[in-house]
Structures are given as structure tokens and as C-alpha cells.
Tab-separated table of C-alpha atoms and ligand atoms in Angstrom:
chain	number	residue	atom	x	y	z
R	1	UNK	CA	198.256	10.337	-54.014
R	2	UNK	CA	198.946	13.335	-51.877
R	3	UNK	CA	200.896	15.933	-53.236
R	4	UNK	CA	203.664	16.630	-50.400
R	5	UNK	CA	204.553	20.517	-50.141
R	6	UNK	CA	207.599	21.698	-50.772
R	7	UNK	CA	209.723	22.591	-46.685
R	8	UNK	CA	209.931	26.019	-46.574
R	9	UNK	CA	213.515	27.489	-46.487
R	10	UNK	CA	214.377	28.739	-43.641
R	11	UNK	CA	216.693	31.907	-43.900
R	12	UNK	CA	218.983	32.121	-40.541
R	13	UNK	CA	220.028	35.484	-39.782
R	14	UNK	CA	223.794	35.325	-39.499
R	15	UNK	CA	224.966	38.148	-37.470
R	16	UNK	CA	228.436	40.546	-38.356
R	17	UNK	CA	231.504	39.818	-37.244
R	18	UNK	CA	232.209	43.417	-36.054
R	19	UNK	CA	229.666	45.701	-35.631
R	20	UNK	CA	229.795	49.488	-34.930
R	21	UNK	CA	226.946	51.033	-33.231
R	22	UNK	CA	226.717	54.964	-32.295
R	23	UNK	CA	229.987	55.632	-32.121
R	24	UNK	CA	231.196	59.224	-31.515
R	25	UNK	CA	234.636	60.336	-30.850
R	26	UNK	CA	236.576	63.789	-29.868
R	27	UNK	CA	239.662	65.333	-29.071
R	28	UNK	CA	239.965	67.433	-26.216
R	29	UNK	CA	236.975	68.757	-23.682
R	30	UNK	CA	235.216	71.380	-22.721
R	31	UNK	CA	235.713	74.639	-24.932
R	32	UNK	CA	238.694	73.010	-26.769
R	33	UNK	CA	236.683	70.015	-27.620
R	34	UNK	CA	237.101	68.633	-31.002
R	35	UNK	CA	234.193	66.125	-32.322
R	36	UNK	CA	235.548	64.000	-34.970
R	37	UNK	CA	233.375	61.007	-35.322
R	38	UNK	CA	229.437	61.592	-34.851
R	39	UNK	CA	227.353	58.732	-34.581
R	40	UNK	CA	228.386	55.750	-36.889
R	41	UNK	CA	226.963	52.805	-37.161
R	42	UNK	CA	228.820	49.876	-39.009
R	43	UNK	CA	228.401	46.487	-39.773
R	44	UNK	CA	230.956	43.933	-41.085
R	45	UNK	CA	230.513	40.443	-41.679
R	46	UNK	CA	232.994	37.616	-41.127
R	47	UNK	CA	235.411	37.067	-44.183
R	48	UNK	CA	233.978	40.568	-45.684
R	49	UNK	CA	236.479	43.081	-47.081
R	50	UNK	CA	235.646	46.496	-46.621
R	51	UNK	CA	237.388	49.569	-47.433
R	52	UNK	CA	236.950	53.031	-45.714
R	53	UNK	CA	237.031	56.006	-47.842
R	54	UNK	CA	236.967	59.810	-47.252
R	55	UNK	CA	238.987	62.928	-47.563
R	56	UNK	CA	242.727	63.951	-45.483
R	57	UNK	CA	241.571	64.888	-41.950
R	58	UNK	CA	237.991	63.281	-41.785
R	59	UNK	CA	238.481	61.017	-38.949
R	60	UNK	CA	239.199	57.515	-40.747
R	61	UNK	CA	242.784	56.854	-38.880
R	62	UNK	CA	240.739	57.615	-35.555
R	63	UNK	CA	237.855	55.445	-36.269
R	64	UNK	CA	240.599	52.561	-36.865
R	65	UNK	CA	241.942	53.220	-33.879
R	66	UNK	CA	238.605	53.448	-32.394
R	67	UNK	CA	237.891	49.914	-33.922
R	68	UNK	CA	240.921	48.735	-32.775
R	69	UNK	CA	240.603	49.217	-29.477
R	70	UNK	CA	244.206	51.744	-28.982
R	71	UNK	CA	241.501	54.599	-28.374
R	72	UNK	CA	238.085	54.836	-26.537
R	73	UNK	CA	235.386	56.374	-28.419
R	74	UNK	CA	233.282	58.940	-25.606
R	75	UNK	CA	229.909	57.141	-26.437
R	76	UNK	CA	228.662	54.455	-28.768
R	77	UNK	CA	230.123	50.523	-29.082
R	78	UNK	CA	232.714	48.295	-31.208
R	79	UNK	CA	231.954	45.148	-30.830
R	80	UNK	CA	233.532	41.487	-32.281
R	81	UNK	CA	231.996	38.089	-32.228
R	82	UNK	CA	229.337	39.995	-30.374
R	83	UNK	CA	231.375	40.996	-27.223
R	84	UNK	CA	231.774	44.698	-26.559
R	85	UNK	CA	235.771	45.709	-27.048
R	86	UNK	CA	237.444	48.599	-24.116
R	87	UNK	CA	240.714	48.079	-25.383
R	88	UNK	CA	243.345	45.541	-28.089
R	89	UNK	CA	241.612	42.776	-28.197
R	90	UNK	CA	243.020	38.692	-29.353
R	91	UNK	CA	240.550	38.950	-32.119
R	92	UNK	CA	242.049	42.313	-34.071
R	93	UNK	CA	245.571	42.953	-35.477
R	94	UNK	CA	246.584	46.125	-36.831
R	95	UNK	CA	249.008	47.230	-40.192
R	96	UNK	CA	250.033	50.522	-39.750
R	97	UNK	CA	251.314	52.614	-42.554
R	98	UNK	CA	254.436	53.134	-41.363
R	99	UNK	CA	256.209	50.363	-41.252
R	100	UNK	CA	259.732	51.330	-40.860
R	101	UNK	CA	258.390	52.550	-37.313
R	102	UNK	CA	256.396	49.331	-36.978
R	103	UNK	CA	259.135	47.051	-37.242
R	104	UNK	CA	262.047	46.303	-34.337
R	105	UNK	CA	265.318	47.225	-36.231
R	106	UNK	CA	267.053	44.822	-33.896
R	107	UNK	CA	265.606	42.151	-34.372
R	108	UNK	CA	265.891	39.753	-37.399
R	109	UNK	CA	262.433	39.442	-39.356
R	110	UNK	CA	261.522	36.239	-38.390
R	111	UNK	CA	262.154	37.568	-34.613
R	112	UNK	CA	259.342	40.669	-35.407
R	113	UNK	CA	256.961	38.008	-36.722
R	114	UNK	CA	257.277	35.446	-34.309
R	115	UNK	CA	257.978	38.274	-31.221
R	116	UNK	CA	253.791	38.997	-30.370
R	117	UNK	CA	253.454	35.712	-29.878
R	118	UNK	CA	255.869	35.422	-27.178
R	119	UNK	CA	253.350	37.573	-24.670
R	120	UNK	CA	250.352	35.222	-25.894
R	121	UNK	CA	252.504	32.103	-24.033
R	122	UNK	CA	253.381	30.361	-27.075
R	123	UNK	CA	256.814	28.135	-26.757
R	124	UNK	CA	259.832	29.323	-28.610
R	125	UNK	CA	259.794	26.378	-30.989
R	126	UNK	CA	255.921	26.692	-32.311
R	127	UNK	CA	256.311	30.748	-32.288
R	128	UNK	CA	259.653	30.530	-35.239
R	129	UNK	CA	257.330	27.649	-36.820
R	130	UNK	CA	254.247	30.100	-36.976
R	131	UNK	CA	256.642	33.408	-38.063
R	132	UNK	CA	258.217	31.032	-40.956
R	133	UNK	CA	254.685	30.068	-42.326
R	134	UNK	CA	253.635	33.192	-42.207
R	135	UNK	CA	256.523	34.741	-43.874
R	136	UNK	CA	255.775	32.304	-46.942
R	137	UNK	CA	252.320	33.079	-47.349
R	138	UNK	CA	253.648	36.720	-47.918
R	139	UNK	CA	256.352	35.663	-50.440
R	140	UNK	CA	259.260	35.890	-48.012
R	141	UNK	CA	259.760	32.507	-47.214
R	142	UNK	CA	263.608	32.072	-46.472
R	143	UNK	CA	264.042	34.990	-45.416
R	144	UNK	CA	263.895	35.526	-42.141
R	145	UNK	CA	267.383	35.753	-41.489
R	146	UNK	CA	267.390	39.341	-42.885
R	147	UNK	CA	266.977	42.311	-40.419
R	148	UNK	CA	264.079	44.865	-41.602
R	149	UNK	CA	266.885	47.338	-42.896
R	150	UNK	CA	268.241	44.880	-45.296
R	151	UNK	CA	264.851	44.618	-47.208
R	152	UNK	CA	262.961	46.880	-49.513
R	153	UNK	CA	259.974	49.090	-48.086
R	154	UNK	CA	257.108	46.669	-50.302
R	155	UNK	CA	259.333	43.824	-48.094
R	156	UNK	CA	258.977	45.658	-45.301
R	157	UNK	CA	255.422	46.022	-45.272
R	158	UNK	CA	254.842	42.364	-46.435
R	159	UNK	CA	256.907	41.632	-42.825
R	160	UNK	CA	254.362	43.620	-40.901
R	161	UNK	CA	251.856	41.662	-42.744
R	162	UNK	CA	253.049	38.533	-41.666
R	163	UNK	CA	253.213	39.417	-38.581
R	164	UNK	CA	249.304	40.546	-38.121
R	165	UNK	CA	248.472	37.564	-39.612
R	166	UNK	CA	250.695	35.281	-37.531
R	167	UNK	CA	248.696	37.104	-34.309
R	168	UNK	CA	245.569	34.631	-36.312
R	169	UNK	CA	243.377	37.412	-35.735
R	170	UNK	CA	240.078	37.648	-37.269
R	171	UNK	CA	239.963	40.804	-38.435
R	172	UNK	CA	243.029	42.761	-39.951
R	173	UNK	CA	242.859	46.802	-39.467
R	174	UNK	CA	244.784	48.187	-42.285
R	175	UNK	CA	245.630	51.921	-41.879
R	176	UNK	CA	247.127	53.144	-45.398
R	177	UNK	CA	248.942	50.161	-45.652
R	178	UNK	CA	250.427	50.915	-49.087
R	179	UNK	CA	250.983	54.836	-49.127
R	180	UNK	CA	254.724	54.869	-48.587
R	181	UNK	CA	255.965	52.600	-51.335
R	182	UNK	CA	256.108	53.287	-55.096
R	183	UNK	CA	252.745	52.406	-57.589
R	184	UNK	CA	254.636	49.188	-58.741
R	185	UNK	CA	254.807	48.020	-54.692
R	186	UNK	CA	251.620	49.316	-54.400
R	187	UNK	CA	249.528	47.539	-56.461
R	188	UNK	CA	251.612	43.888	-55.832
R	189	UNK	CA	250.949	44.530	-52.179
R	190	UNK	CA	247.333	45.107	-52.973
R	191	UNK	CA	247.250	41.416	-54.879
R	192	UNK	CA	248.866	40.025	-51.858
R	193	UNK	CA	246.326	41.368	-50.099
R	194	UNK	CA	243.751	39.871	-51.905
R	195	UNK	CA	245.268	36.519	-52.423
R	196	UNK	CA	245.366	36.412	-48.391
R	197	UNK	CA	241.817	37.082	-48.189
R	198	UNK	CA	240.574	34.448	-50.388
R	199	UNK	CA	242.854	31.909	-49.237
R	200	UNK	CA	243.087	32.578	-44.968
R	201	UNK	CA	239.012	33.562	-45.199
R	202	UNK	CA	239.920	36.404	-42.741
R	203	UNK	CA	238.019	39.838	-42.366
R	204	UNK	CA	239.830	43.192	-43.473
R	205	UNK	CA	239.135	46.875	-42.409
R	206	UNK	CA	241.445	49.038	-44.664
R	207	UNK	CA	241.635	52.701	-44.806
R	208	UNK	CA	242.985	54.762	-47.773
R	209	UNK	CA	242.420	58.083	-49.387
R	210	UNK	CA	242.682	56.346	-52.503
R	211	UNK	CA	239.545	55.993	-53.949
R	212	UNK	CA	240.972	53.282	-56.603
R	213	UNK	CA	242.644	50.982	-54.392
R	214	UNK	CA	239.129	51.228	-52.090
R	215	UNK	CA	237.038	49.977	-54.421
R	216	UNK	CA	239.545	47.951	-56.403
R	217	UNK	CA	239.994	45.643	-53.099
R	218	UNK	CA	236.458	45.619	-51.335
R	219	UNK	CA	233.772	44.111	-50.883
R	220	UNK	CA	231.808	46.962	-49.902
R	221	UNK	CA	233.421	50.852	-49.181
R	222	UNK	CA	232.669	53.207	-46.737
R	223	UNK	CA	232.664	56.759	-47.511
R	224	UNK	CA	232.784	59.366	-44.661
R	225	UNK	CA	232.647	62.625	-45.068
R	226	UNK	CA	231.644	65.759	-42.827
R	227	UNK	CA	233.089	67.763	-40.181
R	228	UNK	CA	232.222	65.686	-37.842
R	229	UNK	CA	232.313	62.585	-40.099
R	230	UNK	CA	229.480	60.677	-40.281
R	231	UNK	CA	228.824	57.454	-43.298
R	232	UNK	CA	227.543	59.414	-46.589
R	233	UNK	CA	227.294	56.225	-48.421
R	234	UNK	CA	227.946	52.425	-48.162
R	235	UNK	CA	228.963	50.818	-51.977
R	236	UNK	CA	228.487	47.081	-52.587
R	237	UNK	CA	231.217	46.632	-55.054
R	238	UNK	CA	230.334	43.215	-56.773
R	239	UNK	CA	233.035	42.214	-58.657
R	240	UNK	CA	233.417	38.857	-56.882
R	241	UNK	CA	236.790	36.761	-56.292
R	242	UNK	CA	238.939	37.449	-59.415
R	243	UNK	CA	240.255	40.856	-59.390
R	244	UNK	CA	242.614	42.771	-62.141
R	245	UNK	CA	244.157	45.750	-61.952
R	246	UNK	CA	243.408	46.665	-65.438
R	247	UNK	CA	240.194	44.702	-66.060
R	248	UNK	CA	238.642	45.578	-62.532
R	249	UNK	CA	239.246	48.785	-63.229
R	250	UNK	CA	238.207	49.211	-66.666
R	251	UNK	CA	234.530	47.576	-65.468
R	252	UNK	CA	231.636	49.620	-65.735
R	253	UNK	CA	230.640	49.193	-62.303
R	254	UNK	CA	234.112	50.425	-61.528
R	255	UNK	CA	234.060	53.457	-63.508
R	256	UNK	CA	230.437	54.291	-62.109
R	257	UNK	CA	231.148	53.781	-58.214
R	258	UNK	CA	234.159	56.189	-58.687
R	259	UNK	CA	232.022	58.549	-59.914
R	260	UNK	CA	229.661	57.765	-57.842
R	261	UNK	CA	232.124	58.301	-54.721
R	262	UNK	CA	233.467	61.358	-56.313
R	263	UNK	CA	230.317	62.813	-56.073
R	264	UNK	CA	229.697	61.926	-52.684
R	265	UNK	CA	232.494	63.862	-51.622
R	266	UNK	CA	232.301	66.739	-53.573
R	267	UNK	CA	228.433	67.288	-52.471
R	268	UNK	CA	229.376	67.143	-48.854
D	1	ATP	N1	245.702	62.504	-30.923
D	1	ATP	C1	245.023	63.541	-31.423
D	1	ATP	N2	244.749	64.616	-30.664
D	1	ATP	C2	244.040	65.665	-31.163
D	1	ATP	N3	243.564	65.727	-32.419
D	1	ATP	C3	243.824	64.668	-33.232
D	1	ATP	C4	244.555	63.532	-32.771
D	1	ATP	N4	244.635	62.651	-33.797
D	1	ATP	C5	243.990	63.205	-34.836
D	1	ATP	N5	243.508	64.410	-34.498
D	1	ATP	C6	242.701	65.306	-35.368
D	1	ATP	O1	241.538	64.587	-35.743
D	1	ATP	C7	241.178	64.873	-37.095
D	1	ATP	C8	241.053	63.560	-37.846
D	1	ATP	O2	242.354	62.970	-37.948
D	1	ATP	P1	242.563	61.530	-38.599
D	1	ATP	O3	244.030	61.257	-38.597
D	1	ATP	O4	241.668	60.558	-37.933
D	1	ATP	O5	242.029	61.802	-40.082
D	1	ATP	P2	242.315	60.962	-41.423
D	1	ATP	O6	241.023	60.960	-42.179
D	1	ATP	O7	242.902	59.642	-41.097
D	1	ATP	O8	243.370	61.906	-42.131
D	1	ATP	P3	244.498	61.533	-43.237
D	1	ATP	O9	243.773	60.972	-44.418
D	1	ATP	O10	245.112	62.862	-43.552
D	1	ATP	O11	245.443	60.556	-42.610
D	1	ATP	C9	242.257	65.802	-37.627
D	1	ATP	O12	241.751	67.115	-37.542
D	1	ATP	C10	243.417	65.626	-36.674
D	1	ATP	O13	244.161	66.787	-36.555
């Protein structure tokens, strides 16, 4: 009887989400030209969660803008789904660190949820359907009622939260997200966080200073360094799904990639 081989498995190259290629960015021209960006290259896959670490002043809030289209780089590509961005694009929402700036005080919280959608077309009906979902999935269900001044900061932030996600972007640019409410906010926000990524699949650029909450939420981190920045290292962080703010952190592989990014910095 013949023996019949084995198929060979056939491994199909899936491409990333957002990719990053050569991308340099400055301030200013001629004598009074500032280069802040030199040459990055970046690639994120689709439902990947990657952090972006480096010190105050290295360029991360200006390669977030860059990836989010507010900001032309001078040379060099973002691109999403494989088409090249030149300015906000459907597929990226942003959550800025400053939310109290971020939110309309005029307008009731489901209104600043459900308010983006209003320039997309949608009908008034499916827009206060889509800001009330999304308001649960951040723990504020009922509450749209409120106006942003009525609600903690952590509240706050969960509102512009809802509100990136209601956009049903596929990639969420978080820009110190978490930096202007107390360590108690902080890390709740950060399990929110999480808890959205594993359940809505979608992709997440965050940028923080914190080397802790970096590493404690990705799925890979970016350290920059340099004057001007360029990528010093790129950390798969392998602790899969189930994350713990004491247990994560207490992990080996914890302990040694913050050393590990502590040198990084310190050597450049
Ligand atoms: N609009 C601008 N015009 C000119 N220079 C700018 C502008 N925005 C930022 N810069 C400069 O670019 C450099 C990088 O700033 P950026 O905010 O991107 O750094 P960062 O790593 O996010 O800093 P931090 O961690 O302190 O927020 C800084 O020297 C800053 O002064």
C-alpha cells in the first residue's frame, strides 16, 4: 500500500495592520530646524497591543500624532490596511491625555460620545444607540445623562474612551491616557483597557513614560530613545491574555524587561 505524504503546511504571510516605514519628522526649517523623529520603521499587527516607551521630550507624542494623521511627517510613510494615510483617517481614533480639554462641557456625555458620529452621516436614533453601548462597555452605562463636570477625572477619561471606540476604529492611539488621575484610577483604567482589547479584538498604540504600565499592558513595547529618536529596542512581552497588577508584575519576565528597558535608556 502506498504510504501517502503528509500536505505540507503552508504558512501565509499575514501582513500588519499599520505599518511605519522611514518616517522622519521636524519642527521648523532651515537653520531653526528641529529633527525629532529619524527614520523609524514600525510594524503593528491587527488586534496587537503595543506600547511606546522613551524618556520626556523624545518625540513619542509627535510620532502619535504622526501616526494619527493630525501631523505630516517630512519623509517616510504611515500606512493602515495597507493604504498610505495624509491626514485623520476612518480607521484611527485618538485618546488624548487630557481629557477635561477633550470633552465638550456643554454637552451631556452621551451627546460627546454619540457627537463624531453625527459628521460620519449616522441618524440621530442609531448614533444615542451606539454612544449608550459604548458607555456600558466602559462601566458607565446609565449615565449619560451626566455632563463631563459632574463626573470624576477616571470617569472622564472612561467617556473619552467610549467615545474612540464608538468612532469603531481599528486602531486606538492612546497618548498618556492615564497620567492625570490618581494610581488607584490609574491602574482600573489600565484593566479597562485590557478587558476592551480582549473582548472588541481592536489594535492599540499607547504612549507613556511609564515604563510599568508599558510593559504591564503590551504585547510588545517600543523604546525610543536619541536626540533625534530613533527605535533602540522592540520587547515581546509574553505574558498572554490574563494580566495582574501584582502577579504580572512580580513575573520574572517582568522584572527582567524593566531592567532590560532601563538599561536601554540609560546607555543611550
Ligand atoms: N508643535 C511643535 N513645534 C515645535 N516643537 C515641538 C512641537 N511639539 C513638540 N515639539 C518639540 O519636539 C520635541 C518632542 O516633543 P514630544 O511632545 O513629541 O515628546 P514626548 O516624548 O511626547 O515628551 P513628553 O514625554 O514630555 O510628553 C520636544 O523637544 C518638543 O519641545
Amino acid at each position: 500500500m502506498a504510504i501517502q505524504a503528509a500536505p505540507e503546511e503552508v504558512q501565509v504571510a499575514t501582513k500588519p495592520l499599520l505599518q511605519v516605514q522611514g518616517l522622519t519628522m521636524s519642527y521648523g526649517v532651515g537653520d531653526s530646524e528641529n529633527k525629532i523623529l529619524n527614520d523609524l520603521n514600525l510594524e503593528v499587527d491587527d488586534g496587537e497591543f503595543v506600547s511606546i516607551v522613551g524618556p520626556s521630550g523624545v518625540g513619542k507624542t509627535t510620532l502619535l500624532r504622526c501616526l494619527s494623521g493630525l501631523i505630516q511627517p517630512r519623509s517616510g510613510t504611515v500606512s493602515v490596511g495597507g493604504e498610505v494615510i495624509n491626514g485623520p483617517h476612518r480607521d484611527l481614533a485618538v485618546v488624548f491625555q487630557d481629557y477635561s480639554r477633550s470633552l465638550m462641557p456643554w454637552m451631556t456625555t452621551l451627546e460627546n460620545v454619540a457627537f463624531p458620529l453625527q459628521g460620519r452621516g449616522v441618524g440621530k436614533k442609531e448614533r444615542n444607540e451606539t454612544a449608550e453601548k459604548n458607555l456600558a462597555a466602559v462601566g458607565l452605562a446609565g449615565q449619560g445623562h451626566k455632563y463631563p463636570w459632574e463626573m470624576s477625572g477616571g470617569m472622564q477619561q472612561r467617556v473619552a474612551i467610549a467615545r474612540a471606540l464608538a468612532y469603531n476604529a481599528k486602531v486606538l492611539l492612546m497618548d498618556e491616557p492615564f497620567a492625570s488621575v490618581d494610581a488607584q484610577t490609574r491602574f482600573d483604567l489600565e484593566d479597562l483597557v485590557i478587558d476592551l482589547q480582549s473582548t472588541l479584538g481592536v489594535t492599540i498604540i499607547l504612549v507613556t513614560h511609564d515604563i510599568d504600565e508599558a510593559l504591564y499592558l503590551a504585547d510588545k513595547v517600543i523604546v525610543l530613545a536619541e536626540k533625534p529618536a530613533t527605535v533602540v529596542d522592540v520587547i515581546e512581552t509574553g505574558f498572554g491574555d490574563h494580566r495582574d497588577q501584582v502577579e504580572t508584575k512580580a513575573d520574572p519576565r517582568f522584572v527582567e524587561a524593566r531592567a532590560r528597558i532601563l538599561h536601554r535608556l540609560r546607555d543611550h
